Tab-separated table of C-alpha atoms (C1' of nucleotides) in Angstrom:
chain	number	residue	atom	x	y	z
A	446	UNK	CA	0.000	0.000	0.000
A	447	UNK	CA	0.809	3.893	-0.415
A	448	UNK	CA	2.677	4.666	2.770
A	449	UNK	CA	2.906	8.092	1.213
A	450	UNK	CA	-0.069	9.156	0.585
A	451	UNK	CA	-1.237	11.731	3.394
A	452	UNK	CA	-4.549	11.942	4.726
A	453	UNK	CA	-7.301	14.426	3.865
A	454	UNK	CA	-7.828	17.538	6.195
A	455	UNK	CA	-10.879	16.736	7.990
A	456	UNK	CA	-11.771	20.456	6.168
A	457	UNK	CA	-11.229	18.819	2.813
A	458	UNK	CA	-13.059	15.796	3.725
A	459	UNK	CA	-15.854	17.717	4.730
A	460	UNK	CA	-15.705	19.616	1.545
A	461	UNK	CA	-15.655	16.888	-1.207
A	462	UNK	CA	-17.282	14.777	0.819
A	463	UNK	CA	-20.146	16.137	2.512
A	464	UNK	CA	-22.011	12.755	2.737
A	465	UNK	CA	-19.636	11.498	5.428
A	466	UNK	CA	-19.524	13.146	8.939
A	467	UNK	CA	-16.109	14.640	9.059
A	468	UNK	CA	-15.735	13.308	12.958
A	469	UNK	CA	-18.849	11.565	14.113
A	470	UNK	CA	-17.533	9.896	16.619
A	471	UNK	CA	-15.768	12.995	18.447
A	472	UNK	CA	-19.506	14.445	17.410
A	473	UNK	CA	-21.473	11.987	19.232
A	474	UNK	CA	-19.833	12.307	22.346
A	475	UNK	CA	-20.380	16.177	22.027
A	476	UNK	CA	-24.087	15.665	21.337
A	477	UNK	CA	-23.908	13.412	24.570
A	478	UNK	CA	-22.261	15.789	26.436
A	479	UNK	CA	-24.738	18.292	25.491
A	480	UNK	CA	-27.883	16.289	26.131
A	481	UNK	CA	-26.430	15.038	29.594
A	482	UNK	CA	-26.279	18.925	30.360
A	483	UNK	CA	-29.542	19.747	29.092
A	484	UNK	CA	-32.059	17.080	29.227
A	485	UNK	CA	-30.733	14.713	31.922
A	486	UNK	CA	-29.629	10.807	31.501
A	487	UNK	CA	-32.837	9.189	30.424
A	488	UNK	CA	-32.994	11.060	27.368
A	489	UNK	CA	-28.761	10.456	26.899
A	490	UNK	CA	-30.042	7.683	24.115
A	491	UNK	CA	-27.833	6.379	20.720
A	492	UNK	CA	-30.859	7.813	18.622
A	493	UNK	CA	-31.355	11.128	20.230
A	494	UNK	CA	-27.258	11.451	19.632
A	495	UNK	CA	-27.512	11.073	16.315
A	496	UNK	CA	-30.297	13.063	16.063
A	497	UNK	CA	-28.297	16.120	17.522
A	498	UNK	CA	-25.869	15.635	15.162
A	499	UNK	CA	-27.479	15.510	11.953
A	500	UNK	CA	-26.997	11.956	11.046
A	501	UNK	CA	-29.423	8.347	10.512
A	502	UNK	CA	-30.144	6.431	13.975
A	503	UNK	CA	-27.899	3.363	12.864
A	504	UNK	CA	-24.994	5.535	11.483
A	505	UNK	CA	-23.561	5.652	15.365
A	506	UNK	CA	-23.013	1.908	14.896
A	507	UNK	CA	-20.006	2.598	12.649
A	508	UNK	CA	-18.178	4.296	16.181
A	509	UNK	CA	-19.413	2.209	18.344
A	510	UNK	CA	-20.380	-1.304	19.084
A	511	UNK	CA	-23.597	-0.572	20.982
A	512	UNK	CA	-24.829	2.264	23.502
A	513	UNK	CA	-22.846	1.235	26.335
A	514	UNK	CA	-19.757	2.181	24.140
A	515	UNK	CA	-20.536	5.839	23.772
A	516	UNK	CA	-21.525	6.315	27.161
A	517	UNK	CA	-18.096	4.520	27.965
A	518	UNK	CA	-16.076	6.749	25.691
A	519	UNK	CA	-18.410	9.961	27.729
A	520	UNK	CA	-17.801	8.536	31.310
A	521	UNK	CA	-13.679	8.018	30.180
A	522	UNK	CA	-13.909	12.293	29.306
A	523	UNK	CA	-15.689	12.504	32.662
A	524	UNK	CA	-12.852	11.160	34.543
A	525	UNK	CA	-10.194	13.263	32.510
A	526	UNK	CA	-11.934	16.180	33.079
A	527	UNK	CA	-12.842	15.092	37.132
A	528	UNK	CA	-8.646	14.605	37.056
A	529	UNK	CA	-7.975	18.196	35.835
A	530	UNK	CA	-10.030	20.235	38.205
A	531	UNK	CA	-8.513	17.972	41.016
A	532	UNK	CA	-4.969	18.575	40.050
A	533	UNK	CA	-5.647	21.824	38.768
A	534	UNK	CA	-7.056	22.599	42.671
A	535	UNK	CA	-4.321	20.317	44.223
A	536	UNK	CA	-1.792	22.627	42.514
A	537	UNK	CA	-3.007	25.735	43.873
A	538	UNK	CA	-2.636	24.456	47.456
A	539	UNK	CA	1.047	22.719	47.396
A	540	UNK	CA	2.257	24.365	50.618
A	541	UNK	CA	-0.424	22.974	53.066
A	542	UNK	CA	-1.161	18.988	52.150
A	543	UNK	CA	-4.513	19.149	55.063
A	544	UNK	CA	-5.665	21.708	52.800
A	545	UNK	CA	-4.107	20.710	49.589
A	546	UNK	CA	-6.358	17.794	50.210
A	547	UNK	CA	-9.633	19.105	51.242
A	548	UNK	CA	-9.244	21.556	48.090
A	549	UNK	CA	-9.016	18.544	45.770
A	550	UNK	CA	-11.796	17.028	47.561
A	551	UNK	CA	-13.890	20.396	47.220
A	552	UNK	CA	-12.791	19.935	43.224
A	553	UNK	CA	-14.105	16.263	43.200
A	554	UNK	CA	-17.770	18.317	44.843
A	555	UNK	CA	-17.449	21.524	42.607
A	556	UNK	CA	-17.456	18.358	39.224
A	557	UNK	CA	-19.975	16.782	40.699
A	558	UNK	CA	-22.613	20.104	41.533
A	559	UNK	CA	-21.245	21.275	37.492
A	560	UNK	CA	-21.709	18.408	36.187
A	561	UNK	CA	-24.594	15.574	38.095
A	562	UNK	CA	-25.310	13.551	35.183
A	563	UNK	CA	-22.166	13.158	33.796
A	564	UNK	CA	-21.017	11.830	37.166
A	565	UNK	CA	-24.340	9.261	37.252
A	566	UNK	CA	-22.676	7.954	33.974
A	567	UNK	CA	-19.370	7.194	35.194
A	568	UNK	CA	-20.399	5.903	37.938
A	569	UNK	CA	-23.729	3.848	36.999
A	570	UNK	CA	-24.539	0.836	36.042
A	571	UNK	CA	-25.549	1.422	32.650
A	572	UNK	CA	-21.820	0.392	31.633
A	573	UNK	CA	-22.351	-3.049	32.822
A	574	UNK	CA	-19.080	-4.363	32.404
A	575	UNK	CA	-16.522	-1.323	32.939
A	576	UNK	CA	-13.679	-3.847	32.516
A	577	UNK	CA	-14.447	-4.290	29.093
A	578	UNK	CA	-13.458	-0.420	28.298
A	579	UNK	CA	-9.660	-0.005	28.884
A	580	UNK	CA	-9.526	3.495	27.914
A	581	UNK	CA	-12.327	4.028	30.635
A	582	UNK	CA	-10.095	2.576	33.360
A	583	UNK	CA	-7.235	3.722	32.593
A	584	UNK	CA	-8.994	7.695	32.962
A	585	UNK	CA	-10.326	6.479	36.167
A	586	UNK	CA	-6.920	4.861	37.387
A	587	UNK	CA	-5.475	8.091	36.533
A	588	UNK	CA	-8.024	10.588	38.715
A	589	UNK	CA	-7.696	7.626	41.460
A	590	UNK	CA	-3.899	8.392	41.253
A	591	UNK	CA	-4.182	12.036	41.920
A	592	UNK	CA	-5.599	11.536	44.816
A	593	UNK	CA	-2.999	8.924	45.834
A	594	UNK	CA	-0.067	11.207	45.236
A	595	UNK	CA	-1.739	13.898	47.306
A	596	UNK	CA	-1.889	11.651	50.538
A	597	UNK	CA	1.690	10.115	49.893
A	598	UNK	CA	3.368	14.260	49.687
A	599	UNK	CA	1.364	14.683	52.727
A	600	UNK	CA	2.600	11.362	54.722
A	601	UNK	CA	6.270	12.464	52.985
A	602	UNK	CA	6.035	16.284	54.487
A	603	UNK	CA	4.634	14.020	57.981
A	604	UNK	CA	1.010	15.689	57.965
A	605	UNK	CA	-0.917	13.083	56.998
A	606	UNK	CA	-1.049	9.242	58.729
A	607	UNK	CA	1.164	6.445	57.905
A	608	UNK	CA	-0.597	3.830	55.941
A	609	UNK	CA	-0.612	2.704	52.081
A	610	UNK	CA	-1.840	5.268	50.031
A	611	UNK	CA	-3.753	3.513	47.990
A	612	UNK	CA	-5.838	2.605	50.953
A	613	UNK	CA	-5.975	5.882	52.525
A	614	UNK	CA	-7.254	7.082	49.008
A	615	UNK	CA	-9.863	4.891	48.337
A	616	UNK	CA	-10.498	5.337	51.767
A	617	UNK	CA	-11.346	9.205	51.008
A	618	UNK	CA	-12.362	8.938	47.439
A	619	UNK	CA	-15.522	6.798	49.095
A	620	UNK	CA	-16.265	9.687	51.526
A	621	UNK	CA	-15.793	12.334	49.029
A	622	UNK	CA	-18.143	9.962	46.288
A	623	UNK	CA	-20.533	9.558	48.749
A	624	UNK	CA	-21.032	13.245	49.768
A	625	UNK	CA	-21.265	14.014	45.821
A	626	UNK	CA	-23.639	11.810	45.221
A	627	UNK	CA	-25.369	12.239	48.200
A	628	UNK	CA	-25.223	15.773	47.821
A	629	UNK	CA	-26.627	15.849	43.714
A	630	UNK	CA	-29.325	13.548	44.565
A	631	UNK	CA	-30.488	15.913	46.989
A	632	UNK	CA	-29.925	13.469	49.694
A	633	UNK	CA	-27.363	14.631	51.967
A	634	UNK	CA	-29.055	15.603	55.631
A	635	UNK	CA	-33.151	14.618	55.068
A	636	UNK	CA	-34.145	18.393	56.451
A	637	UNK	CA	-30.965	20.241	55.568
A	638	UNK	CA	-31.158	21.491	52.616
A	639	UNK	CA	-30.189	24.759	50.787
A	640	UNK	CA	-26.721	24.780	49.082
A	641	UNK	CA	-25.302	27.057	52.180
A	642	UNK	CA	-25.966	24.500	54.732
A	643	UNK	CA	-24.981	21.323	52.205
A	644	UNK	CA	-21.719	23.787	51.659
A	645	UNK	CA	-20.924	23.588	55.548
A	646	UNK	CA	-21.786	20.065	55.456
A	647	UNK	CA	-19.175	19.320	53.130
A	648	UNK	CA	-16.756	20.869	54.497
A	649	UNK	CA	-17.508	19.633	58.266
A	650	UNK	CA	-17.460	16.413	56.696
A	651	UNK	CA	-13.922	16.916	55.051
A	652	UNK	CA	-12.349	18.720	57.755
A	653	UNK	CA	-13.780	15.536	60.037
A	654	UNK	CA	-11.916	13.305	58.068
A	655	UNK	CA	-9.145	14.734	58.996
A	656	UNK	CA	-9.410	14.919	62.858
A	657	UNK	CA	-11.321	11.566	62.954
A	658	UNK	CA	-14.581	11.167	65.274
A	659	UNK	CA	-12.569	10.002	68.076
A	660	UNK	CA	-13.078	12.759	70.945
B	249	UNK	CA	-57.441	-20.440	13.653
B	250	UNK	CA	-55.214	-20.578	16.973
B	251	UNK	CA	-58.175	-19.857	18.893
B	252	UNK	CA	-58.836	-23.358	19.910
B	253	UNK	CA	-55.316	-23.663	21.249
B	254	UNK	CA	-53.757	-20.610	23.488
B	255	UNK	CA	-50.679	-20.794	24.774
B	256	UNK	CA	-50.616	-23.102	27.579
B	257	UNK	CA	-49.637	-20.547	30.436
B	258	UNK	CA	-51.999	-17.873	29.486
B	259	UNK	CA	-54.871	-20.583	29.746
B	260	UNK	CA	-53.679	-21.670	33.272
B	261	UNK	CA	-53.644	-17.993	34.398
B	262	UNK	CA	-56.865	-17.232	33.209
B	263	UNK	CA	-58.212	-20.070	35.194
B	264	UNK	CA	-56.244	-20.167	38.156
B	265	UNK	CA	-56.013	-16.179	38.807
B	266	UNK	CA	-59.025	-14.050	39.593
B	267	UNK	CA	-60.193	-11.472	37.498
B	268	UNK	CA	-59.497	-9.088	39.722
B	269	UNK	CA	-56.207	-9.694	41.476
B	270	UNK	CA	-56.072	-9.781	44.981
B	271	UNK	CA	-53.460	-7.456	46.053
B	272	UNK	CA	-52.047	-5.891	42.505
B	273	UNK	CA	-49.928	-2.929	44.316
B	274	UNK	CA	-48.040	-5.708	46.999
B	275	UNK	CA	-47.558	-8.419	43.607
B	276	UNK	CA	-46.244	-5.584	41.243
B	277	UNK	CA	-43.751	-4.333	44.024
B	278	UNK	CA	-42.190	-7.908	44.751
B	279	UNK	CA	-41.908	-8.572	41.376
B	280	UNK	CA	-40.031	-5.724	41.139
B	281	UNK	CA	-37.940	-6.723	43.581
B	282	UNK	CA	-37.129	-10.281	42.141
B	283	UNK	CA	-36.455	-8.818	38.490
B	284	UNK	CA	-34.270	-6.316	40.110
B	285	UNK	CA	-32.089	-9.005	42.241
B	286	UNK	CA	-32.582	-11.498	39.184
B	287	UNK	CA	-31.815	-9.809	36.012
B	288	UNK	CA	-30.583	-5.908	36.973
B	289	UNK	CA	-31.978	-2.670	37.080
B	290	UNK	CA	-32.096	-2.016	33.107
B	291	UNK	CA	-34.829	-5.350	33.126
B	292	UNK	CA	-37.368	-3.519	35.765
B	293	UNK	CA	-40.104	-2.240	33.686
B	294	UNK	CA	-43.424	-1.556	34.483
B	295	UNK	CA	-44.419	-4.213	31.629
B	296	UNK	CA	-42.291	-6.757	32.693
B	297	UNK	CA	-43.465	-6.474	36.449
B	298	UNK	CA	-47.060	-7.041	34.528
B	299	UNK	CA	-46.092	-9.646	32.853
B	300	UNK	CA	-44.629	-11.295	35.762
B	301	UNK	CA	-47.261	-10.761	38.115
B	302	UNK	CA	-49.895	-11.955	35.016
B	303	UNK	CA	-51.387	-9.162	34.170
B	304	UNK	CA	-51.841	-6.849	31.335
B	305	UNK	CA	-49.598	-3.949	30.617
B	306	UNK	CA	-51.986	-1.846	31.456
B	307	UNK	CA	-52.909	-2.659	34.881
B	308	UNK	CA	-50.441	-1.414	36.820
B	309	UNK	CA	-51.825	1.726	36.407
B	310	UNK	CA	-54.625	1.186	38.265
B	311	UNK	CA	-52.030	1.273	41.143
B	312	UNK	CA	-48.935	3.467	40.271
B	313	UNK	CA	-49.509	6.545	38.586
B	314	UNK	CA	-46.249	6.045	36.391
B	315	UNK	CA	-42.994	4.073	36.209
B	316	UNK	CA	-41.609	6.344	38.660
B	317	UNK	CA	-44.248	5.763	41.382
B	318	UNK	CA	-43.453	2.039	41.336
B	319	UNK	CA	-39.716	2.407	41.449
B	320	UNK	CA	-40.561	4.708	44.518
B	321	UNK	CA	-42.044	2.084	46.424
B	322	UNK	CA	-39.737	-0.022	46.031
B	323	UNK	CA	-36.919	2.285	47.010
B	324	UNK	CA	-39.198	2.896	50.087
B	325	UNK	CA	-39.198	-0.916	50.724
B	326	UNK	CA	-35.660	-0.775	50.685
B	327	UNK	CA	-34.853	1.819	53.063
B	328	UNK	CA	-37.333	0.097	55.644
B	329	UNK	CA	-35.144	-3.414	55.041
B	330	UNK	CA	-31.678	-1.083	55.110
B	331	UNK	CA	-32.757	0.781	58.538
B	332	UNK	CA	-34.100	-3.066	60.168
B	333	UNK	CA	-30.154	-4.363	59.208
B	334	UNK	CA	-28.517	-1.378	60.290
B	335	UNK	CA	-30.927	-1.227	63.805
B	336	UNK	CA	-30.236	-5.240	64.206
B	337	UNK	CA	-26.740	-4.994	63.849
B	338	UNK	CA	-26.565	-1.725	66.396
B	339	UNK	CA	-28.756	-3.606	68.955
B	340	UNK	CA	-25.962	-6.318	69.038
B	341	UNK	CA	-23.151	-3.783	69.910
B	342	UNK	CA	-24.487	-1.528	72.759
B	343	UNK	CA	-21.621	-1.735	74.914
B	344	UNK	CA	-19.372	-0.086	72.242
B	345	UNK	CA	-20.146	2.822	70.733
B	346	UNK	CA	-16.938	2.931	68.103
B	347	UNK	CA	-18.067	-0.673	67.448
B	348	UNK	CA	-21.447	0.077	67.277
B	349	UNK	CA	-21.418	2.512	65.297
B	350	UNK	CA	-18.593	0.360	62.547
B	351	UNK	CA	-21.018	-2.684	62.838
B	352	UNK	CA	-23.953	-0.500	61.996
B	353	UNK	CA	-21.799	0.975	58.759
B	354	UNK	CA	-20.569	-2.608	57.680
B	355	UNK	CA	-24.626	-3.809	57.949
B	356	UNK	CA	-25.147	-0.643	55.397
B	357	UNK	CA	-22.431	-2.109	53.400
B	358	UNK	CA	-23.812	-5.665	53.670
B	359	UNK	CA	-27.242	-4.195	52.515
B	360	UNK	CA	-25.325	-2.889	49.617
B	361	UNK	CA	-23.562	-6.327	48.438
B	362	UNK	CA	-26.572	-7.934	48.927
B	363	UNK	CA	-28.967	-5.926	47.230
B	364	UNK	CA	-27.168	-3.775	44.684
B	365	UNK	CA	-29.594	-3.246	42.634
B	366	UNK	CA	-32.294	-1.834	44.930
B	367	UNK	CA	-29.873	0.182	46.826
B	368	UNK	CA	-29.272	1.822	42.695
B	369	UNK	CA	-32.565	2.417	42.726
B	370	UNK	CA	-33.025	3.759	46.353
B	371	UNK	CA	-30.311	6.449	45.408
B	372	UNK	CA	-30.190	6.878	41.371
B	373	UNK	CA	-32.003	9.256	39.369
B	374	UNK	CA	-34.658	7.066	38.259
B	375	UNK	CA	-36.889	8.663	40.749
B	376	UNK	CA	-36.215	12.493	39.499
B	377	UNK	CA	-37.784	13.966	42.543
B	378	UNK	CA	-37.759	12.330	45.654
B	379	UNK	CA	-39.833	14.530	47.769
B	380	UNK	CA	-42.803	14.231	45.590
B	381	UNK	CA	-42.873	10.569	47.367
B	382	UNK	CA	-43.636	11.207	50.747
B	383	UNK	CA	-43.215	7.719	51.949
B	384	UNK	CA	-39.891	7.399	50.878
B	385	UNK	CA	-38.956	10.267	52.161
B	386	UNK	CA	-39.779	8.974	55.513
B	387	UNK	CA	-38.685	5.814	55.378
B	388	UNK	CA	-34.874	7.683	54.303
B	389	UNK	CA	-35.060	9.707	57.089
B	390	UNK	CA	-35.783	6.647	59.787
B	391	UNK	CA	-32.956	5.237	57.929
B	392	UNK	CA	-30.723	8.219	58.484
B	393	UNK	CA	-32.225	8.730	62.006
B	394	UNK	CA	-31.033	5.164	62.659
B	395	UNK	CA	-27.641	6.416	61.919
B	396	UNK	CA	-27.944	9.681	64.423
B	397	UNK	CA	-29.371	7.652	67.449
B	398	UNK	CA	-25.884	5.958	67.460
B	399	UNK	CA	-24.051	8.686	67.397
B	400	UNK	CA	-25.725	10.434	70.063
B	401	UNK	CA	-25.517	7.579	72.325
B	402	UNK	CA	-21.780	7.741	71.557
B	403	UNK	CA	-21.492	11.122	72.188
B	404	UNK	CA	-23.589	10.428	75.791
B	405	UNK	CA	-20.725	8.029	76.717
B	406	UNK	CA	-18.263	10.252	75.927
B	407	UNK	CA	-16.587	8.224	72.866
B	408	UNK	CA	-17.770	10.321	70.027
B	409	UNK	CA	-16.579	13.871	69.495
B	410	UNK	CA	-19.084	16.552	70.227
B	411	UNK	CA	-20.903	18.185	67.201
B	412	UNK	CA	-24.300	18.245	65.732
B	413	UNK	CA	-25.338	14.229	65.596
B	414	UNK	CA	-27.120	15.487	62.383
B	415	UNK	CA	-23.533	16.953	60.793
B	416	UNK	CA	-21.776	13.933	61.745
B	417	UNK	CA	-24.280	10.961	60.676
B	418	UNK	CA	-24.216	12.849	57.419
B	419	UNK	CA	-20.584	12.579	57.187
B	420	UNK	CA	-20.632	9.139	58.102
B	421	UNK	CA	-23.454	8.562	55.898
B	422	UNK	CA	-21.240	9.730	52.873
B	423	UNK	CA	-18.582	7.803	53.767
B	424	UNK	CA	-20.140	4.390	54.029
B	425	UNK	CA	-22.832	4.834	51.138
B	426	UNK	CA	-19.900	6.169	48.627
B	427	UNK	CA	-17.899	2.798	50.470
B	428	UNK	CA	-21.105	0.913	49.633
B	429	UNK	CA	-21.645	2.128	45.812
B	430	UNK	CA	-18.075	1.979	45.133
B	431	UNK	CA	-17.694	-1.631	46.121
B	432	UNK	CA	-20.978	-2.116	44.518
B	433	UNK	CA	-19.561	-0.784	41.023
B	434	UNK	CA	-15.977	-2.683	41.206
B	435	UNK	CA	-14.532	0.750	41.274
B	436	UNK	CA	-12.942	1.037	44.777
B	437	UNK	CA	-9.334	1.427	44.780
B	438	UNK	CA	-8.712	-0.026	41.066
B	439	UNK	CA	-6.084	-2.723	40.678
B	440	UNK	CA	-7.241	-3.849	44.019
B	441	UNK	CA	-10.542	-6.024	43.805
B	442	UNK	CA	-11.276	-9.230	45.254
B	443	UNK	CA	-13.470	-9.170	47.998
B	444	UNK	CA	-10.932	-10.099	50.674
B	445	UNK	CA	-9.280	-6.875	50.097
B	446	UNK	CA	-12.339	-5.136	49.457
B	447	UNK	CA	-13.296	-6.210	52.991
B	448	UNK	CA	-9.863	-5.346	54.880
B	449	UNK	CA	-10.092	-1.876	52.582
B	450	UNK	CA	-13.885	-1.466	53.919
B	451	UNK	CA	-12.963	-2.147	57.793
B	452	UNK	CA	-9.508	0.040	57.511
B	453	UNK	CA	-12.105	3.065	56.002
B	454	UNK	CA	-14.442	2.574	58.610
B	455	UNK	CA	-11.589	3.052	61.440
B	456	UNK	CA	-9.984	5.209	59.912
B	457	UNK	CA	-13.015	7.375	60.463
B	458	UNK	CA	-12.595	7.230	63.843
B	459	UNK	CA	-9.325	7.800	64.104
B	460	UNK	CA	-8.550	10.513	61.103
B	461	UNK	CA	-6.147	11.285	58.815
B	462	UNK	CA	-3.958	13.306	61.414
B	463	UNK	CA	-0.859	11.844	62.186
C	1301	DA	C1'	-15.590	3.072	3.765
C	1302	DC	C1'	-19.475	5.304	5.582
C	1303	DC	C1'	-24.191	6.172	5.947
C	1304	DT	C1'	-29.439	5.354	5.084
C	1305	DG	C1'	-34.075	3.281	5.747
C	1306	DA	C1'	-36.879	-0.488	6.690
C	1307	DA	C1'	-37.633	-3.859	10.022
C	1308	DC	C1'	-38.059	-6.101	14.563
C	1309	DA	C1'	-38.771	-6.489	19.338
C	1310	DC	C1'	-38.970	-3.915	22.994
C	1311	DC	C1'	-40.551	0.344	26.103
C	1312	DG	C1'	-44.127	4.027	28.819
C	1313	DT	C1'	-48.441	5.861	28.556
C	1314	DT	C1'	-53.304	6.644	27.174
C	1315	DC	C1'	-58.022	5.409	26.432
C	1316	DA	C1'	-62.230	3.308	24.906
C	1317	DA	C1'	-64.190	-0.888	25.973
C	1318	DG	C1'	-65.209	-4.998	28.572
C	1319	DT	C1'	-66.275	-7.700	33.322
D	995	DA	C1'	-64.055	-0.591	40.552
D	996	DC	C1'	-60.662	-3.020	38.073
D	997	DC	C1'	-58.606	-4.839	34.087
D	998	DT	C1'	-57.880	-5.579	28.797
D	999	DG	C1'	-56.268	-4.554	24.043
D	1000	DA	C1'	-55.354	-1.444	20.551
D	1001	DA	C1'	-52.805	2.530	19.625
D	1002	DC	C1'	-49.009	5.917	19.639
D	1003	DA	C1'	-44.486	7.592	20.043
D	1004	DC	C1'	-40.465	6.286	21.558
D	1005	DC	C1'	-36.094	2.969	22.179
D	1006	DG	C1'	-31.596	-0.411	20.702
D	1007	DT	C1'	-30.058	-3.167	17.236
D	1008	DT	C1'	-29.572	-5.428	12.663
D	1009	DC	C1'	-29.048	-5.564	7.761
D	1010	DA	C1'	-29.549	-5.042	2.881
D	1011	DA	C1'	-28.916	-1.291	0.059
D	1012	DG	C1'	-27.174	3.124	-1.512
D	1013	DT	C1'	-23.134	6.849	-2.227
DNA sequence: ACCTGAACACCGTTCAAGT
DNA sequence: ACCTGAACACCGTTCAAGT
């Protein structure tokens, strides 16, 4: 075969070709994103994707195998994204790892009130088999590791517990989850709602992770 | 021309089931419950709970206004079951109120591996708004009262540190129903499943809520 | 190679009609 | 009062056919 031959701008493609999507599957996921936002996950569906983007109902089928693959592919850009406000927040706070760590846990909350259904996708069961989507896991290994450096600075600068990291992470990554989830399904405190009072919550509930409930 | 031979079930229902069925709203509502444990969230329809109970599609809606009416009684169903578990397993620990109050966490956590599937649909979005269910409502805040009872005993013998019982069930809350869900979805601390680490990773969490991160 | 359109088996929901 | 069956507008998925 030609090993020479260089590809077609996407422009050109778009232009000669206008029959053929120039990036449908980068498209999808954008209509995805955008219906997430908008109309909530029930109505996150293959069809209503390709609706949104101007194609057939079966021409997603090219990109991906069924519709747990494009919610797979939209849960793997959750988890990039999740991983760049946390660093992006753990950054800010180098000199302090107590608060370097609450402030990436705030981050994890601040991506979670943005963005509710997105984080219902990455974290539901309509991707039955997560295992199956390598791409997916490795994005989530990846925010899971942020968190993990965080706690092993803080045991290195002797402000945080001894313990394996990757323990004492998951460890906080399920309090953190729990209070997003809790917290976007309206759920956190029966009786104490209002975003003020779920705002002290969370960061009560942080700041007692720290100190422990041992008087 | 297949009217002298229906199928062979439908004949036996018609003949063996009233016409009008004795408790619809109870049958709909466990078979509910045994799609959801048998075949997943994705499988509980309305029609399918219909079909199961032996009734037209239709019916149900003599009893639940919509889809989401019948998933809210059966999230109601399974806070009542989660706040029994949690309440048994507290009852069993009264002398210690650190292991109490872990015992009463690793029963929510138990609920959750048991059941993962109701507990999805006692805390997804499936249900868009919760308070218009006032029975589930109530039967989440016995479960989360469950929680605060133990906490204020602790606090009464001195071994839990002083602060709203509210503030701190919530916390604790978050931390063992993010423990729960992340277990639930193989996605605590990846690269380390297998439910003998899971476990030891579940118990460490739960102590290390008592004791904090502070060195 | 990429997309379309018909087709199939499912849904939730409604409503006139039957018992 | 309670349930049925047809009807409608949706799905996911497949597949022969078009460009």
């Amino acid at each position: 075969m030609s090993a020479e031959r260089p590809s077609p701008s996407s422009e050109e493609r778009a232009k000669t070709r206008p029959y053929h999507h120039a990036n449908l599957r980068a498209a999808l996921i954008e209509a995805g994103l955008a219906i997430l936002a908008e109309e909530g996950g029930a109505a996150l569906t293959l069809r209503a994707a390709a609706r949104r983007v101007g194609v057939s109902h079966s021409a997603p089928y090219r990109h991906f195998a069924d519709q747990e693959a494009l919610l797979a592919a939209i849960a793997q850009e959750g988890f990039d994204a999740l991983t760049a406000q946390v660093e992006e927040a753990s950054e800010r706070f180098r000199a302090s790892p107590p608060q370097r760590l609450e402030e990436a846990c705030m981050a994890y909350v601040r991506f979670a009130r943005t963005h509710p259904n997105h984080l219902r996708v990455m974290f539901g069961d309509e991707i039955r088999n997560p295992q199956a989507h390598p791409g997916l896991v490795a994005a989530g290994t990846r925010a899971f590791n942020a968190l993990v450096a965080i706690i092993r600075d803080g045991q290195v600068a002797g402000q945080i517990v001894a313990g394996r990291p990757q323990a004492l992470a998951a460890s906080i990554w399920a309090h953190v989850h729990g209070l997003s989830m809790l917290l976007i399904g309206h759920r956190l405190a029966p009786g104490l709602s209002g975003s003020d009072n779920e705002d002290e919550l969370v960061r009560s509930s942080l700041r007692l992770q720290y100190t422990g409930l041992e008087p």
